[in-house]
């Protein structure tokens, strides 16, 4: 569709209802999975000031920020498990593009395996991720694929988080257009001050259009545009509009069902862990002897005093009682043990929620039978296979879109399988696999299966045996399998 020469700030900043509904939850999940300084800068949101708490006391308590990133580490463990599985890509032939793309999917060195790990981590955290297939811009239009290759204009993939995709439209479950909002810092000249640039990119079935302008932000909102005050009707100019010529939107949306979006279920427990751990740390740093006392009074010497506004006793605590007796009370610290047990229980619950019940991490796992533990791992692998199917289907669509963007023929022949076995091989298990594989009668198997099915099974068996491989190694093995299948039977 043709885009106007300018759009107002209100039009550009408009958001989808679903985005507005989920933005706060996604932001809290992002902070709790990131931890570290990113969470520390926003700790007031998770540790608010208590009713009646003085500002000085709250500031002292806030500075005691302490957080064990159990949510982020549990998600990283799941990503590592899925990354241990083998992936098989067929139907790409010997086209040089594929080795280049699979070794560098974003023109910045991100490999295929790193892209899949990033997709899985984003899905676990935010439920959705968007993949955009684009090409670098050239000063001159290439006349053929050879010139395009010489100019380095091969397709690449960009991953957008649901934070960046602020608006979209779908028909029959298929994207028609999306809007991407980005705030970037630009400083092409090191002798000048950096600029904050707001950029909105529209991607639809025919074109990619970008609106942008230098801005000044306050609390995440645009306060100035081009050095002037920003209003809803302030126009922002169209920077570029490029026809991509694909006949469909070059964006793939990957979305998990609610039952597989584990961060949504686990982040409240991670927040409980943060508050409980902070309370323990606050108690430990205030664990000193507190005495109580009663002022000595001479009869009738306080007739002119009022007790409606008594100055509080300066002890460092929020409230101190003034009693009649004087004694020392040594704290026993038994509550700390209960808090420690609670923290461990929350940690186990988060890990179990992320793995969806597979491989229990609680102390009860010690008393489990061997068969019960095996069933736990079977359940966990079943869940990981569901994730694997979703990612394989999405990556297959991505490769087909890359092939179409590069002008290759028959992109629909590309197939992606794998991400189904998550064993960590020992020497014994590897020997067992090789032994079992050597007993297969491949001649009989080939005679009873269609050639395409035979090739897929052959490729999957080899992939499961050798595990993770680079794109170059996978392509070499695929070519060797083709030659073995094409060789005449002896």
PDB file of N, CA, C and O in Angstrom, residues 270-322:
ATOM      1  N   UNK A 270       8.695 -16.106  41.207  1.00  0.00           N
ATOM      2  CA  UNK A 270       9.999 -15.430  41.232  1.00  0.00           C
ATOM      3  C   UNK A 270       9.897 -14.103  41.974  1.00  0.00           C
ATOM      4  O   UNK A 270      10.822 -13.709  42.706  1.00  0.00           O
ATOM      5  N   UNK A 271       8.780 -13.409  41.816  1.00  0.00           N
ATOM      6  CA  UNK A 271       8.567 -12.161  42.547  1.00  0.00           C
ATOM      7  C   UNK A 271       8.446 -12.431  44.042  1.00  0.00           C
ATOM      8  O   UNK A 271       8.977 -11.663  44.868  1.00  0.00           O
ATOM      9  N   UNK A 272       7.776 -13.518  44.407  1.00  0.00           N
ATOM     10  CA  UNK A 272       7.683 -13.890  45.829  1.00  0.00           C
ATOM     11  C   UNK A 272       9.073 -14.187  46.389  1.00  0.00           C
ATOM     12  O   UNK A 272       9.394 -13.811  47.524  1.00  0.00           O
ATOM     13  N   UNK A 273       9.915 -14.860  45.595  1.00  0.00           N
ATOM     14  CA  UNK A 273      11.278 -15.152  46.021  1.00  0.00           C
ATOM     15  C   UNK A 273      12.059 -13.866  46.238  1.00  0.00           C
ATOM     16  O   UNK A 273      12.805 -13.721  47.225  1.00  0.00           O
ATOM     17  N   UNK A 274      11.900 -12.898  45.341  1.00  0.00           N
ATOM     18  CA  UNK A 274      12.589 -11.609  45.478  1.00  0.00           C
ATOM     19  C   UNK A 274      12.199 -10.918  46.776  1.00  0.00           C
ATOM     20  O   UNK A 274      13.070 -10.461  47.537  1.00  0.00           O
ATOM     21  N   UNK A 275      10.901 -10.849  47.075  1.00  0.00           N
ATOM     22  CA  UNK A 275      10.454 -10.148  48.275  1.00  0.00           C
ATOM     23  C   UNK A 275      10.870 -10.886  49.542  1.00  0.00           C
ATOM     24  O   UNK A 275      11.271 -10.253  50.532  1.00  0.00           O
ATOM     25  N   UNK A 276      10.798 -12.217  49.526  1.00  0.00           N
ATOM     26  CA  UNK A 276      11.181 -12.994  50.702  1.00  0.00           C
ATOM     27  C   UNK A 276      12.672 -12.891  50.964  1.00  0.00           C
ATOM     28  O   UNK A 276      13.108 -12.727  52.116  1.00  0.00           O
ATOM     29  N   UNK A 277      13.460 -12.986  49.905  1.00  0.00           N
ATOM     30  CA  UNK A 277      14.911 -12.889  50.077  1.00  0.00           C
ATOM     31  C   UNK A 277      15.317 -11.499  50.554  1.00  0.00           C
ATOM     32  O   UNK A 277      16.217 -11.342  51.393  1.00  0.00           O
ATOM     33  N   UNK A 278      14.647 -10.482  50.044  1.00  0.00           N
ATOM     34  CA  UNK A 278      14.940  -9.119  50.494  1.00  0.00           C
ATOM     35  C   UNK A 278      14.592  -8.950  51.966  1.00  0.00           C
ATOM     36  O   UNK A 278      15.340  -8.314  52.722  1.00  0.00           O
ATOM     37  N   UNK A 279      13.470  -9.532  52.393  1.00  0.00           N
ATOM     38  CA  UNK A 279      13.084  -9.455  53.802  1.00  0.00           C
ATOM     39  C   UNK A 279      14.116 -10.138  54.689  1.00  0.00           C
ATOM     40  O   UNK A 279      14.484  -9.622  55.754  1.00  0.00           O
ATOM     41  N   UNK A 280      14.620 -11.295  54.257  1.00  0.00           N
ATOM     42  CA  UNK A 280      15.644 -11.984  55.042  1.00  0.00           C
ATOM     43  C   UNK A 280      16.897 -11.127  55.162  1.00  0.00           C
ATOM     44  O   UNK A 280      17.476 -10.988  56.246  1.00  0.00           O
ATOM     45  N   UNK A 281      17.327 -10.544  54.043  1.00  0.00           N
ATOM     46  CA  UNK A 281      18.533  -9.714  54.060  1.00  0.00           C
ATOM     47  C   UNK A 281      18.329  -8.500  54.956  1.00  0.00           C
ATOM     48  O   UNK A 281      19.237  -8.102  55.704  1.00  0.00           O
ATOM     49  N   UNK A 282      17.133  -7.914  54.924  1.00  0.00           N
ATOM     50  CA  UNK A 282      16.838  -6.753  55.764  1.00  0.00           C
ATOM     51  C   UNK A 282      16.879  -7.137  57.239  1.00  0.00           C
ATOM     52  O   UNK A 282      17.413  -6.408  58.080  1.00  0.00           O
ATOM     53  N   UNK A 283      16.352  -8.325  57.571  1.00  0.00           N
ATOM     54  CA  UNK A 283      16.356  -8.781  58.960  1.00  0.00           C
ATOM     55  C   UNK A 283      17.772  -9.068  59.456  1.00  0.00           C
ATOM     56  O   UNK A 283      18.134  -8.725  60.585  1.00  0.00           O
ATOM     57  N   UNK A 284      18.576  -9.691  58.604  1.00  0.00           N
ATOM     58  CA  UNK A 284      19.935 -10.030  59.021  1.00  0.00           C
ATOM     59  C   UNK A 284      20.777  -8.791  59.292  1.00  0.00           C
ATOM     60  O   UNK A 284      21.612  -8.775  60.193  1.00  0.00           O
ATOM     61  N   UNK A 285      20.573  -7.739  58.501  1.00  0.00           N
ATOM     62  CA  UNK A 285      21.371  -6.522  58.700  1.00  0.00           C
ATOM     63  C   UNK A 285      20.876  -5.685  59.862  1.00  0.00           C
ATOM     64  O   UNK A 285      21.551  -4.747  60.278  1.00  0.00           O
ATOM     65  N   UNK A 286      19.681  -6.004  60.391  1.00  0.00           N
ATOM     66  CA  UNK A 286      19.157  -5.292  61.565  1.00  0.00           C
ATOM     67  C   UNK A 286      19.182  -6.167  62.808  1.00  0.00           C
ATOM     68  O   UNK A 286      18.518  -5.857  63.794  1.00  0.00           O
ATOM     69  N   UNK A 287      19.906  -7.263  62.770  1.00  0.00           N
ATOM     70  CA  UNK A 287      19.915  -8.216  63.887  1.00  0.00           C
ATOM     71  C   UNK A 287      20.887  -7.756  64.967  1.00  0.00           C
ATOM     72  O   UNK A 287      21.987  -8.273  65.103  1.00  0.00           O
ATOM     73  N   UNK A 288      20.522  -6.720  65.720  1.00  0.00           N
ATOM     74  CA  UNK A 288      21.321  -6.282  66.852  1.00  0.00           C
ATOM     75  C   UNK A 288      20.419  -6.199  68.085  1.00  0.00           C
ATOM     76  O   UNK A 288      19.201  -6.253  67.975  1.00  0.00           O
ATOM     77  N   UNK A 289      21.046  -6.036  69.260  1.00  0.00           N
ATOM     78  CA  UNK A 289      20.272  -5.983  70.502  1.00  0.00           C
ATOM     79  C   UNK A 289      19.525  -4.652  70.602  1.00  0.00           C
ATOM     80  O   UNK A 289      20.105  -3.589  70.413  1.00  0.00           O
ATOM     81  N   UNK A 290      18.261  -4.722  70.856  1.00  0.00           N
ATOM     82  CA  UNK A 290      17.430  -3.523  70.993  1.00  0.00           C
ATOM     83  C   UNK A 290      16.916  -3.466  72.429  1.00  0.00           C
ATOM     84  O   UNK A 290      16.238  -4.396  72.880  1.00  0.00           O
ATOM     85  N   UNK A 291      17.258  -2.416  73.175  1.00  0.00           N
ATOM     86  CA  UNK A 291      16.791  -2.297  74.551  1.00  0.00           C
ATOM     87  C   UNK A 291      15.546  -1.410  74.607  1.00  0.00           C
ATOM     88  O   UNK A 291      15.334  -0.563  73.740  1.00  0.00           O
ATOM     89  N   UNK A 292      14.754  -1.599  75.598  1.00  0.00           N
ATOM     90  CA  UNK A 292      13.596  -0.747  75.857  1.00  0.00           C
ATOM     91  C   UNK A 292      13.797  -0.072  77.215  1.00  0.00           C
ATOM     92  O   UNK A 292      14.454  -0.625  78.102  1.00  0.00           O
ATOM     93  N   UNK A 293      13.269   1.103  77.360  1.00  0.00           N
ATOM     94  CA  UNK A 293      13.525   1.856  78.589  1.00  0.00           C
ATOM     95  C   UNK A 293      12.316   2.722  78.944  1.00  0.00           C
ATOM     96  O   UNK A 293      11.422   2.923  78.143  1.00  0.00           O
ATOM     97  N   UNK A 294      12.347   3.229  80.177  1.00  0.00           N
ATOM     98  CA  UNK A 294      11.324   4.149  80.661  1.00  0.00           C
ATOM     99  C   UNK A 294      12.026   5.345  81.276  1.00  0.00           C
ATOM    100  O   UNK A 294      12.913   5.207  82.106  1.00  0.00           O
ATOM    101  N   UNK A 295      11.638   6.552  80.815  1.00  0.00           N
ATOM    102  CA  UNK A 295      12.255   7.750  81.369  1.00  0.00           C
ATOM    103  C   UNK A 295      11.884   7.924  82.844  1.00  0.00           C
ATOM    104  O   UNK A 295      10.778   7.618  83.254  1.00  0.00           O
ATOM    105  N   UNK A 296      12.844   8.393  83.644  1.00  0.00           N
ATOM    106  CA  UNK A 296      12.588   8.657  85.060  1.00  0.00           C
ATOM    107  C   UNK A 296      11.802   9.962  85.186  1.00  0.00           C
ATOM    108  O   UNK A 296      12.189  10.985  84.624  1.00  0.00           O
ATOM    109  N   UNK A 297      10.707   9.915  85.876  1.00  0.00           N
ATOM    110  CA  UNK A 297       9.857  11.092  86.028  1.00  0.00           C
ATOM    111  C   UNK A 297       9.736  11.476  87.502  1.00  0.00           C
ATOM    112  O   UNK A 297       9.540  10.628  88.373  1.00  0.00           O
ATOM    113  N   UNK A 298       9.850  12.759  87.815  1.00  0.00           N
ATOM    114  CA  UNK A 298       9.577  13.288  89.147  1.00  0.00           C
ATOM    115  C   UNK A 298       8.097  13.655  89.182  1.00  0.00           C
ATOM    116  O   UNK A 298       7.596  14.261  88.235  1.00  0.00           O
ATOM    117  N   UNK A 299       7.387  13.260  90.223  1.00  0.00           N
ATOM    118  CA  UNK A 299       5.946  13.543  90.249  1.00  0.00           C
ATOM    119  C   UNK A 299       5.639  15.011  89.988  1.00  0.00           C
ATOM    120  O   UNK A 299       6.309  15.917  90.511  1.00  0.00           O
ATOM    121  N   UNK A 300       4.653  15.248  89.182  1.00  0.00           N
ATOM    122  CA  UNK A 300       4.117  16.566  88.848  1.00  0.00           C
ATOM    123  C   UNK A 300       5.080  17.453  88.070  1.00  0.00           C
ATOM    124  O   UNK A 300       4.887  18.672  87.979  1.00  0.00           O
ATOM    125  N   UNK A 301       6.166  16.884  87.503  1.00  0.00           N
ATOM    126  CA  UNK A 301       7.068  17.741  86.728  1.00  0.00           C
ATOM    127  C   UNK A 301       6.712  17.783  85.235  1.00  0.00           C
ATOM    128  O   UNK A 301       7.409  18.419  84.456  1.00  0.00           O
ATOM    129  N   UNK A 302       5.643  17.076  84.830  1.00  0.00           N
ATOM    130  CA  UNK A 302       5.275  17.032  83.416  1.00  0.00           C
ATOM    131  C   UNK A 302       3.857  17.538  83.182  1.00  0.00           C
ATOM    132  O   UNK A 302       3.205  17.165  82.214  1.00  0.00           O
ATOM    133  N   UNK A 303       3.385  18.422  84.058  1.00  0.00           N
ATOM    134  CA  UNK A 303       2.014  18.895  83.904  1.00  0.00           C
ATOM    135  C   UNK A 303       1.827  19.726  82.651  1.00  0.00           C
ATOM    136  O   UNK A 303       0.724  19.798  82.108  1.00  0.00           O
ATOM    137  N   UNK A 304       2.894  20.400  82.197  1.00  0.00           N
ATOM    138  CA  UNK A 304       2.774  21.266  81.023  1.00  0.00           C
ATOM    139  C   UNK A 304       3.073  20.522  79.723  1.00  0.00           C
ATOM    140  O   UNK A 304       2.976  21.112  78.641  1.00  0.00           O
ATOM    141  N   UNK A 305       3.460  19.242  79.753  1.00  0.00           N
ATOM    142  CA  UNK A 305       3.833  18.500  78.544  1.00  0.00           C
ATOM    143  C   UNK A 305       2.619  17.813  77.932  1.00  0.00           C
ATOM    144  O   UNK A 305       1.661  17.475  78.635  1.00  0.00           O
ATOM    145  N   UNK A 306       2.666  17.655  76.640  1.00  0.00           N
ATOM    146  CA  UNK A 306       1.631  16.909  75.921  1.00  0.00           C
ATOM    147  C   UNK A 306       2.263  15.699  75.236  1.00  0.00           C
ATOM    148  O   UNK A 306       3.419  15.756  74.828  1.00  0.00           O
ATOM    149  N   UNK A 307       1.513  14.627  75.140  1.00  0.00           N
ATOM    150  CA  UNK A 307       2.047  13.390  74.551  1.00  0.00           C
ATOM    151  C   UNK A 307       1.357  13.067  73.212  1.00  0.00           C
ATOM    152  O   UNK A 307       1.380  11.954  72.724  1.00  0.00           O
ATOM    153  N   UNK A 308       0.710  14.108  72.633  1.00  0.00           N
ATOM    154  CA  UNK A 308       0.033  13.869  71.353  1.00  0.00           C
ATOM    155  C   UNK A 308       1.017  13.745  70.197  1.00  0.00           C
ATOM    156  O   UNK A 308       0.758  13.042  69.224  1.00  0.00           O
ATOM    157  N   UNK A 309       2.172  14.472  70.308  1.00  0.00           N
ATOM    158  CA  UNK A 309       3.179  14.396  69.242  1.00  0.00           C
ATOM    159  C   UNK A 309       4.547  14.197  69.880  1.00  0.00           C
ATOM    160  O   UNK A 309       5.317  15.134  70.070  1.00  0.00           O
ATOM    161  N   UNK A 310       4.810  12.966  70.253  1.00  0.00           N
ATOM    162  CA  UNK A 310       6.083  12.641  70.891  1.00  0.00           C
ATOM    163  C   UNK A 310       7.106  12.341  69.809  1.00  0.00           C
ATOM    164  O   UNK A 310       6.835  11.589  68.868  1.00  0.00           O
ATOM    165  N   UNK A 311       8.286  12.931  69.912  1.00  0.00           N
ATOM    166  CA  UNK A 311       9.352  12.688  68.940  1.00  0.00           C
ATOM    167  C   UNK A 311       9.785  11.221  69.016  1.00  0.00           C
ATOM    168  O   UNK A 311      10.026  10.702  70.098  1.00  0.00           O
ATOM    169  N   UNK A 312       9.872  10.526  67.875  1.00  0.00           N
ATOM    170  CA  UNK A 312      10.236   9.099  67.923  1.00  0.00           C
ATOM    171  C   UNK A 312      11.670   8.896  68.389  1.00  0.00           C
ATOM    172  O   UNK A 312      12.521   9.775  68.254  1.00  0.00           O
ATOM    173  N   UNK A 313      11.896   7.731  68.995  1.00  0.00           N
ATOM    174  CA  UNK A 313      13.223   7.382  69.476  1.00  0.00           C
ATOM    175  C   UNK A 313      14.102   7.042  68.277  1.00  0.00           C
ATOM    176  O   UNK A 313      13.726   6.229  67.433  1.00  0.00           O
ATOM    177  N   UNK A 314      15.277   7.653  68.162  1.00  0.00           N
ATOM    178  CA  UNK A 314      16.169   7.459  67.021  1.00  0.00           C
ATOM    179  C   UNK A 314      16.953   6.152  67.183  1.00  0.00           C
ATOM    180  O   UNK A 314      17.996   6.101  67.836  1.00  0.00           O
ATOM    181  N   UNK A 315      16.412   5.088  66.588  1.00  0.00           N
ATOM    182  CA  UNK A 315      17.066   3.782  66.716  1.00  0.00           C
ATOM    183  C   UNK A 315      17.439   3.172  65.378  1.00  0.00           C
ATOM    184  O   UNK A 315      18.171   2.196  65.336  1.00  0.00           O
ATOM    185  N   UNK A 316      16.903   3.698  64.263  1.00  0.00           N
ATOM    186  CA  UNK A 316      17.131   3.063  62.966  1.00  0.00           C
ATOM    187  C   UNK A 316      16.008   2.141  62.560  1.00  0.00           C
ATOM    188  O   UNK A 316      15.905   1.747  61.418  1.00  0.00           O
ATOM    189  N   UNK A 317      15.131   1.795  63.545  1.00  0.00           N
ATOM    190  CA  UNK A 317      13.966   0.977  63.237  1.00  0.00           C
ATOM    191  C   UNK A 317      12.762   1.887  62.983  1.00  0.00           C
ATOM    192  O   UNK A 317      12.740   3.049  63.400  1.00  0.00           O
ATOM    193  N   UNK A 318      11.766   1.348  62.302  1.00  0.00           N
ATOM    194  CA  UNK A 318      10.609   2.173  61.967  1.00  0.00           C
ATOM    195  C   UNK A 318       9.769   2.497  63.193  1.00  0.00           C
ATOM    196  O   UNK A 318       9.310   3.611  63.358  1.00  0.00           O
ATOM    197  N   UNK A 319       9.539   1.532  64.071  1.00  0.00           N
ATOM    198  CA  UNK A 319       8.708   1.755  65.255  1.00  0.00           C
ATOM    199  C   UNK A 319       9.375   1.101  66.470  1.00  0.00           C
ATOM    200  O   UNK A 319       9.843  -0.034  66.398  1.00  0.00           O
ATOM    201  N   UNK A 320       9.429   1.803  67.596  1.00  0.00           N
ATOM    202  CA  UNK A 320      10.003   1.296  68.839  1.00  0.00           C
ATOM    203  C   UNK A 320       9.011   1.574  69.973  1.00  0.00           C
ATOM    204  O   UNK A 320       8.486   2.680  70.073  1.00  0.00           O
ATOM    205  N   UNK A 321       8.740   0.558  70.767  1.00  0.00           N
ATOM    206  CA  UNK A 321       7.843   0.721  71.904  1.00  0.00           C
ATOM    207  C   UNK A 321       8.620   1.192  73.121  1.00  0.00           C
ATOM    208  O   UNK A 321       9.746   0.762  73.369  1.00  0.00           O
ATOM    209  N   UNK A 322       8.016   2.068  73.886  1.00  0.00           N
ATOM    210  CA  UNK A 322       8.605   2.548  75.135  1.00  0.00           C
ATOM    211  C   UNK A 322       7.842   1.891  76.283  1.00  0.00           C
ATOM    212  O   UNK A 322       6.656   2.134  76.475  1.00  0.00           O
TER     213      UNK A 322
END
